[in-house]
PDB file of C-alpha atoms and ligand atoms in Angstrom:
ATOM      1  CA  UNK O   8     -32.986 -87.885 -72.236  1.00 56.00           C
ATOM      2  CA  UNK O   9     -36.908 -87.695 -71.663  1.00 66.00           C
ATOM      3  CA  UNK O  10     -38.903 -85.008 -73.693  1.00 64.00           C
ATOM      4  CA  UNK O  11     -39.953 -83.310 -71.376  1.00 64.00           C
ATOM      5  CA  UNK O  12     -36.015 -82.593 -70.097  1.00 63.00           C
ATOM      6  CA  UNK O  13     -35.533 -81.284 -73.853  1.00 61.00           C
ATOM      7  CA  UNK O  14     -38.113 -78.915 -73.676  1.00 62.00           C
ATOM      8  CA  UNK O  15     -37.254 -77.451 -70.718  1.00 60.00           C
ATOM      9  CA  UNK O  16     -33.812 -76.543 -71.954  1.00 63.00           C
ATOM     10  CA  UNK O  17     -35.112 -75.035 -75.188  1.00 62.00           C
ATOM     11  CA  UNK O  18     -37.976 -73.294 -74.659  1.00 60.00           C
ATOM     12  CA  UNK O  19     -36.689 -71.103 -71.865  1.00 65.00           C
ATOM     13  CA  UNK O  20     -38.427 -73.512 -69.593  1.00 72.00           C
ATOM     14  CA  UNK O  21     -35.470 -73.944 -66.692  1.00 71.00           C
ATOM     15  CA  UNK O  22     -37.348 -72.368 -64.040  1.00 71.00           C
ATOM     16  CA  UNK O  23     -40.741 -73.550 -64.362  1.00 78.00           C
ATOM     17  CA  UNK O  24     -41.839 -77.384 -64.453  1.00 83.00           C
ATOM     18  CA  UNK O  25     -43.090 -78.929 -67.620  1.00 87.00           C
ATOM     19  CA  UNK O  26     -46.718 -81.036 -67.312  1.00 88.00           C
ATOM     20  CA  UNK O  27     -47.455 -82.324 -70.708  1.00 90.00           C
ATOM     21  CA  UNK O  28     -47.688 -82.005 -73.964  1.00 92.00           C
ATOM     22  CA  UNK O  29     -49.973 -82.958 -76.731  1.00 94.00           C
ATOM     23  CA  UNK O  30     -50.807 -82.054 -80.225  1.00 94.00           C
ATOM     24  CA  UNK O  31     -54.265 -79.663 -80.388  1.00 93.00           C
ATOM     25  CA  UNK O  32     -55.979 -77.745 -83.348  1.00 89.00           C
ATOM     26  CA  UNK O  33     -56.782 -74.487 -83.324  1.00 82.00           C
ATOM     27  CA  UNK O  34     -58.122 -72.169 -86.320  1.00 83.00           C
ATOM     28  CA  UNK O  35     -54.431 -72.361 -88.057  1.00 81.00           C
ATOM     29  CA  UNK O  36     -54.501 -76.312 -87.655  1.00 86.00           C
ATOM     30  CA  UNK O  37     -51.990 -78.394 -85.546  1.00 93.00           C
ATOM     31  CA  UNK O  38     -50.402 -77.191 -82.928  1.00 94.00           C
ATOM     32  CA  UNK O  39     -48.265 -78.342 -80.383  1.00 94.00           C
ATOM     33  CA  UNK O  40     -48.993 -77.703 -76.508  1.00 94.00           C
ATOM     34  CA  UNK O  41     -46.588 -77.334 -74.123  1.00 92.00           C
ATOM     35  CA  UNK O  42     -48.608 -76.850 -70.460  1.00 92.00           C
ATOM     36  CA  UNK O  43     -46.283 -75.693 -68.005  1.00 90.00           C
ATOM     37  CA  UNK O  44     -46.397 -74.423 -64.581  1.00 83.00           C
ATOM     38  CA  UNK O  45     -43.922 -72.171 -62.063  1.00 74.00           C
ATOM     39  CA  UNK O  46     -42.015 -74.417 -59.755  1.00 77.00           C
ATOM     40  CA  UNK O  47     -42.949 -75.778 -56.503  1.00 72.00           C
ATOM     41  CA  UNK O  48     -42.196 -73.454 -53.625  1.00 69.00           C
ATOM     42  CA  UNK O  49     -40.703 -70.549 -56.681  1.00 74.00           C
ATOM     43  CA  UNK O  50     -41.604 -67.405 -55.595  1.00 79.00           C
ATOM     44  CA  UNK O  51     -44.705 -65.577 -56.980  1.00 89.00           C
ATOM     45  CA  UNK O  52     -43.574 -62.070 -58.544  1.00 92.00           C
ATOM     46  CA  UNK O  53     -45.153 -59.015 -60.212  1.00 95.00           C
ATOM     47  CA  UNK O  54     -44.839 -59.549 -64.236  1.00 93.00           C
ATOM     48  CA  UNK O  55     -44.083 -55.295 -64.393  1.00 93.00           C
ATOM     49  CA  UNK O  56     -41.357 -55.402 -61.519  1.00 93.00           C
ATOM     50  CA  UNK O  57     -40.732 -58.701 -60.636  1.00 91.00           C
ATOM     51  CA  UNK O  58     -40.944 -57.683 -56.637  1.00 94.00           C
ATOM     52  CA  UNK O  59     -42.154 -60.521 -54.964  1.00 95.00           C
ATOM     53  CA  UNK O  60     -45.674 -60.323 -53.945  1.00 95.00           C
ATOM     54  CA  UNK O  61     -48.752 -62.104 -52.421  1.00 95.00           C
ATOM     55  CA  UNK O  62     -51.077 -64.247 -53.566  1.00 93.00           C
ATOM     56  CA  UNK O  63     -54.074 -62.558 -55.200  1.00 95.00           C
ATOM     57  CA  UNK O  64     -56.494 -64.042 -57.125  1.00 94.00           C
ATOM     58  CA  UNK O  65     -56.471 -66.800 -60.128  1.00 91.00           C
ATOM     59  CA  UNK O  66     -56.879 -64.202 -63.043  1.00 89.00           C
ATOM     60  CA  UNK O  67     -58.372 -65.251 -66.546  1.00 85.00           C
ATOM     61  CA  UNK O  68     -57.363 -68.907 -66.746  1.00 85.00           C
ATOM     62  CA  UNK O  69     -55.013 -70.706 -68.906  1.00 91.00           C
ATOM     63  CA  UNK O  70     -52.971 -68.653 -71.541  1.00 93.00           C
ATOM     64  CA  UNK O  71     -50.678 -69.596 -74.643  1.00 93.00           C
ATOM     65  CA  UNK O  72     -47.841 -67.956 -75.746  1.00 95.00           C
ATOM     66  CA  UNK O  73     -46.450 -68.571 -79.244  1.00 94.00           C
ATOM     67  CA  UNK O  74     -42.894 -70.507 -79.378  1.00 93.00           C
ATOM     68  CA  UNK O  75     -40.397 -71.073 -81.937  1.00 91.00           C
ATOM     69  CA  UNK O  76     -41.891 -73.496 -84.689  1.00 91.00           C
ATOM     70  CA  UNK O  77     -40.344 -77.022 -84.570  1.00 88.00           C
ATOM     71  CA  UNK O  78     -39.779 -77.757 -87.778  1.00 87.00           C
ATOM     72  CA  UNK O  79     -43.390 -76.935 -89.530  1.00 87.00           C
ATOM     73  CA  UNK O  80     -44.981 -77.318 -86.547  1.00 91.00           C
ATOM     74  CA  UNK O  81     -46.445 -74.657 -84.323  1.00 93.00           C
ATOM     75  CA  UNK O  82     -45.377 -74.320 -80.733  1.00 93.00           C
ATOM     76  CA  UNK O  83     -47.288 -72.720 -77.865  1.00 94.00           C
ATOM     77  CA  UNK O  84     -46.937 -72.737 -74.060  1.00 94.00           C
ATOM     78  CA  UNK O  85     -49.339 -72.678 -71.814  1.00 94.00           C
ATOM     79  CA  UNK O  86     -49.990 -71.690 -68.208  1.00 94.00           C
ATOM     80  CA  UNK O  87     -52.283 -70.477 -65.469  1.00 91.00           C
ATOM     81  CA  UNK O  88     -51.044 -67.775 -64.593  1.00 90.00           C
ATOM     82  CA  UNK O  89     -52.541 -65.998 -61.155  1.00 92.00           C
ATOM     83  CA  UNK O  90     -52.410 -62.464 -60.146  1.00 94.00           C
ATOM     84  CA  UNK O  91     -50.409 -61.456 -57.174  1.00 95.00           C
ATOM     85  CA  UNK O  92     -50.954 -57.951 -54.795  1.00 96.00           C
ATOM     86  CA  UNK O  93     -47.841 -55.990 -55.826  1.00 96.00           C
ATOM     87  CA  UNK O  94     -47.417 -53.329 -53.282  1.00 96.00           C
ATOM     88  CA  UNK O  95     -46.568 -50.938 -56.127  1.00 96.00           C
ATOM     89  CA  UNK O  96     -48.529 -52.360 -58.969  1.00 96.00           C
ATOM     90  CA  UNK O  97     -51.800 -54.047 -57.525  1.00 96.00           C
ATOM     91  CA  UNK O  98     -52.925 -56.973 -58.936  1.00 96.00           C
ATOM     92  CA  UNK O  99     -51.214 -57.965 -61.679  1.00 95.00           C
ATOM     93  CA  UNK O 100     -50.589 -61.366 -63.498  1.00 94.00           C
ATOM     94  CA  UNK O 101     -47.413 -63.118 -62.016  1.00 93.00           C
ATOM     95  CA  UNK O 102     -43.996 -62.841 -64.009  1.00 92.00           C
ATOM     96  CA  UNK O 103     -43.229 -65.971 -66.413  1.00 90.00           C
ATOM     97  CA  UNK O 104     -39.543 -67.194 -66.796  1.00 87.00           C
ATOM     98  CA  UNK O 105     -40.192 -67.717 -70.772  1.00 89.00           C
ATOM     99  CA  UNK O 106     -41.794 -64.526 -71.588  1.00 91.00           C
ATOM    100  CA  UNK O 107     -42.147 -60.533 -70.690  1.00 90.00           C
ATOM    101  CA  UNK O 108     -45.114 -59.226 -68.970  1.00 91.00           C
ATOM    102  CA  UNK O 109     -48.196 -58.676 -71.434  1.00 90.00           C
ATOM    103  CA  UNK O 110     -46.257 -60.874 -74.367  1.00 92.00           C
ATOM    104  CA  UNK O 111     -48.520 -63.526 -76.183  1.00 93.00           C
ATOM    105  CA  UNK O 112     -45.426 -64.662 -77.362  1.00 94.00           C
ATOM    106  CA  UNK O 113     -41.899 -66.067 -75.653  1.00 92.00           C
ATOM    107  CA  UNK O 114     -38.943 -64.263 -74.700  1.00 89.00           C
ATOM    108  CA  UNK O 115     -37.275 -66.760 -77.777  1.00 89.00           C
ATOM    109  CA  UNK O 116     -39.419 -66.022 -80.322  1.00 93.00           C
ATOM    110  CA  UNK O 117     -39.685 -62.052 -79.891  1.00 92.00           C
ATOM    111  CA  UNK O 118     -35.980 -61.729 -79.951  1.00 89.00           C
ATOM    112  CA  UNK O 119     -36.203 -63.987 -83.406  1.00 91.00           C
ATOM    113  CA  UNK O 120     -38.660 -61.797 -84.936  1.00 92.00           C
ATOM    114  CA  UNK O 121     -36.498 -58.961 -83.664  1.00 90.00           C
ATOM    115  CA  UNK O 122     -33.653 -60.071 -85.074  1.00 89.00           C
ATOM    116  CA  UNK O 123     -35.187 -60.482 -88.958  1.00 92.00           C
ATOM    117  CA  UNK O 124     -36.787 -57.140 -88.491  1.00 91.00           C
ATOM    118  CA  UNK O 125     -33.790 -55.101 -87.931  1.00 88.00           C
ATOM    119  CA  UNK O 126     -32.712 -57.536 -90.664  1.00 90.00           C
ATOM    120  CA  UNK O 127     -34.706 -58.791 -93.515  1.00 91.00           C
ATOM    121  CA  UNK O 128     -38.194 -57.224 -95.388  1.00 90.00           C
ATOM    122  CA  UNK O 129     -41.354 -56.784 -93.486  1.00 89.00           C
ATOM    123  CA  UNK O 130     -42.728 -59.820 -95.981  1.00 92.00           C
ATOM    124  CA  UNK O 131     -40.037 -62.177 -94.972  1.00 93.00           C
ATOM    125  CA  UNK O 132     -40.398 -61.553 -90.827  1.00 93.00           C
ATOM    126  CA  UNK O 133     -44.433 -62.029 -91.457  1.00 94.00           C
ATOM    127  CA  UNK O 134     -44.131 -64.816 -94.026  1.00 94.00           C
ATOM    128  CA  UNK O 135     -41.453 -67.325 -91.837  1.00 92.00           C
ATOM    129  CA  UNK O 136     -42.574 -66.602 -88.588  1.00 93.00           C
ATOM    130  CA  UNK O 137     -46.441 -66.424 -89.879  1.00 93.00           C
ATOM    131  CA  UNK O 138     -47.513 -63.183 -87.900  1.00 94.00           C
ATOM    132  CA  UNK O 139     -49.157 -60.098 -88.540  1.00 93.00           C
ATOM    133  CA  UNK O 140     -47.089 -57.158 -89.024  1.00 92.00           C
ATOM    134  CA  UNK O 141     -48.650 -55.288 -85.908  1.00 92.00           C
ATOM    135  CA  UNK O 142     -47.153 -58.252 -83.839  1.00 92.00           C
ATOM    136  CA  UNK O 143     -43.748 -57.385 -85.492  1.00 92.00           C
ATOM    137  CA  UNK O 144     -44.434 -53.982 -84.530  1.00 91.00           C
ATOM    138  CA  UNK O 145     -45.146 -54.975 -80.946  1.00 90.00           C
ATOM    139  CA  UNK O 146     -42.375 -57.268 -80.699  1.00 90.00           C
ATOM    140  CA  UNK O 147     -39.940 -54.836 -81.775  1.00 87.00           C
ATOM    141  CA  UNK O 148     -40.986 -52.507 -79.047  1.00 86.00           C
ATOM    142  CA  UNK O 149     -40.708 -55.009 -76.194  1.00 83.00           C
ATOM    143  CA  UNK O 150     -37.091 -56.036 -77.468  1.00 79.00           C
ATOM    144  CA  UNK O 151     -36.008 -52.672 -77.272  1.00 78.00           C
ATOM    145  CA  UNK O 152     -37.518 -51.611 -74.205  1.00 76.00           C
ATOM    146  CA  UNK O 153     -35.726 -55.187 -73.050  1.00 72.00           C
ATOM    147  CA  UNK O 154     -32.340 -54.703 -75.093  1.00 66.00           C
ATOM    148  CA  UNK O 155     -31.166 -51.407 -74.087  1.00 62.00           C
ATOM    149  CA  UNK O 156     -27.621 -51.566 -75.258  1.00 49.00           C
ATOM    150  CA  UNK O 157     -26.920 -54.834 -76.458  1.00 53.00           C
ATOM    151  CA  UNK O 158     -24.893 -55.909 -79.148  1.00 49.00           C
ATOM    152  CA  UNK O 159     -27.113 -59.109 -80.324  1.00 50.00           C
ATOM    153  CA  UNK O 160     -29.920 -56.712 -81.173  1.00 53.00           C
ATOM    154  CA  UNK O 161     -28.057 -53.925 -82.249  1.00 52.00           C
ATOM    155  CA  UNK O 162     -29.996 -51.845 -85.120  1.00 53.00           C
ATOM    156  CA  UNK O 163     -33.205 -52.422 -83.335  1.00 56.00           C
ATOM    157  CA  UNK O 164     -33.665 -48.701 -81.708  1.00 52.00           C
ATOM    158  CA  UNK O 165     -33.766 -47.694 -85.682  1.00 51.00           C
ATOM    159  CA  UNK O 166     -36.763 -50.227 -86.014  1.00 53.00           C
ATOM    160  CA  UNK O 167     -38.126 -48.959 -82.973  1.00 50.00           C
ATOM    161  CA  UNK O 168     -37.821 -45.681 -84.060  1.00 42.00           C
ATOM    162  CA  UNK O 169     -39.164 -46.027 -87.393  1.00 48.00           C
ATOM    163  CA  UNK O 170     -41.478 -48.700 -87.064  1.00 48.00           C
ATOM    164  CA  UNK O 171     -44.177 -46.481 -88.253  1.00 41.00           C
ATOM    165  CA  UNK O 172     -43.244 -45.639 -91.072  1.00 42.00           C
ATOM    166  CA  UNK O 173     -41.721 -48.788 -92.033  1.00 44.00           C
ATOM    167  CA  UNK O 174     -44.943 -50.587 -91.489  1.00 44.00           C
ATOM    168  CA  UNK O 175     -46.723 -48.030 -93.864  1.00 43.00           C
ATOM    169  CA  UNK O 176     -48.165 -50.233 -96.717  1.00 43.00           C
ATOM    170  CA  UNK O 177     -46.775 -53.802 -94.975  1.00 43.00           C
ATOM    171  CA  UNK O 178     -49.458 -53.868 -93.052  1.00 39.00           C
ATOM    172  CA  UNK O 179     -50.722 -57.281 -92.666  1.00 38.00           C
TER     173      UNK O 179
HETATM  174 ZN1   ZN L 211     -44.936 -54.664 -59.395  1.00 58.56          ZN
END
C-alpha cells in the first residue's frame, strides 16, 4: 500500500487528496508535513455551518494543523484553505474534513487531548501531547461543543465546566 494511501486513512484524510509529504524544521525541530488539499470537484462549504457556498477569495495562505505524533515525530497538515461567501456567515474560511472550524489542531488529536483531560493530570495532557495548557483549555471546549452527549467523551462537560479552575496554577 503506497504512503500516501496510509495517511489518508489515518489522519482523517478520506475526503480530501493527499500531495506530499516531507520532513521540515520549525522552532521545535523536525517535523513532518503532510500538504493536503479538498478533492477535485468536492464541494466548497462554510467552516461555521457547513452550507455550501461560493467561491470567495484565497484567504491567508497555507495553514498547519497539529496531528497525532508518529512515534516521536511531530505531525502537521497543511492546506490552503480559501474563503467562501456564506449567505449566512460571509466570508469565511472553507470547512476541512480533518479538523473543526478555527482549530490549529485535527479533529484526532483534540479528541486525544480530550480524552486525557477528562482523564489524567493537567502535567501529563501538556507533557505527552507537548502543548500549552491554554490549548488543553481550548480543545476541551471545542470537544464539548462537538460531543454533546456522547459516551466516548463522557466526563468532558465537568472539564468544560471547570476548566477554569482546574487550570488555576497548571498554567503552562
Ligand atoms: Zn455559514
Amino acid at each position: 500500500m503506497r504512503l500516501t494511501r496510509v495517511l489518508h486513512r489515518q489522519a482523517g484524510l478520506e475526503r480530501a487528496a493527499v500531495e506530499g509529504v516531507r520532513l521540515d524544521d520549525d522552532t521545535d525541530g523536525e517535523v513532518l508535513v503532510i500538504s493536503a488539499r479538498p478533492r477535485k470537484g468536492a464541494a466548497r462549504r462554510c467552516g461555521r455551518c457547513r452550507a455550501r457556498a461560493p467561491w470567495y477569495d484565497r484567504g491567508w495562505g497555507r495553514r498547519w494543523w497539529r496531528h497525532l505524533d508518529f512515534g516521536t515525530l511531530r505531525v502537521v497538515i497543511e492546506a490552503a484553505v480559501p474563503r467562501v461567501d456564506c449567505a449566512e456567515h460571509g466570508p469565511t474560511v472553507i470547512a476541512v474534513p480533518w479538523a473543526r472550524h478555527g482549530a490549529r489542531f485535527t479533529t484526532a488529536f483534540e479528541d486525544t487531548a480530550a480524552w486525557l483531560a477528562a482523564r489524567t493530570s493537567a502535567s501529563a495532557v501538556t507533557g505527552l501531547l507537548r502543548i500549552a495548557w491554554r490549548s488543553v483549555v481550548a480543545i476541551v471546549g471545542r470537544a464539548v461543543d462537538a460531543a454533546a452527549g456522547a459516551d466516548r467523551l463522557a466526563g468532558l462537560k465537568r472539564i468544560g465546566i471547570d476548566e477554569v479552575a482546574y487550570g488555576k496554577g497548571h498554567a503552562t
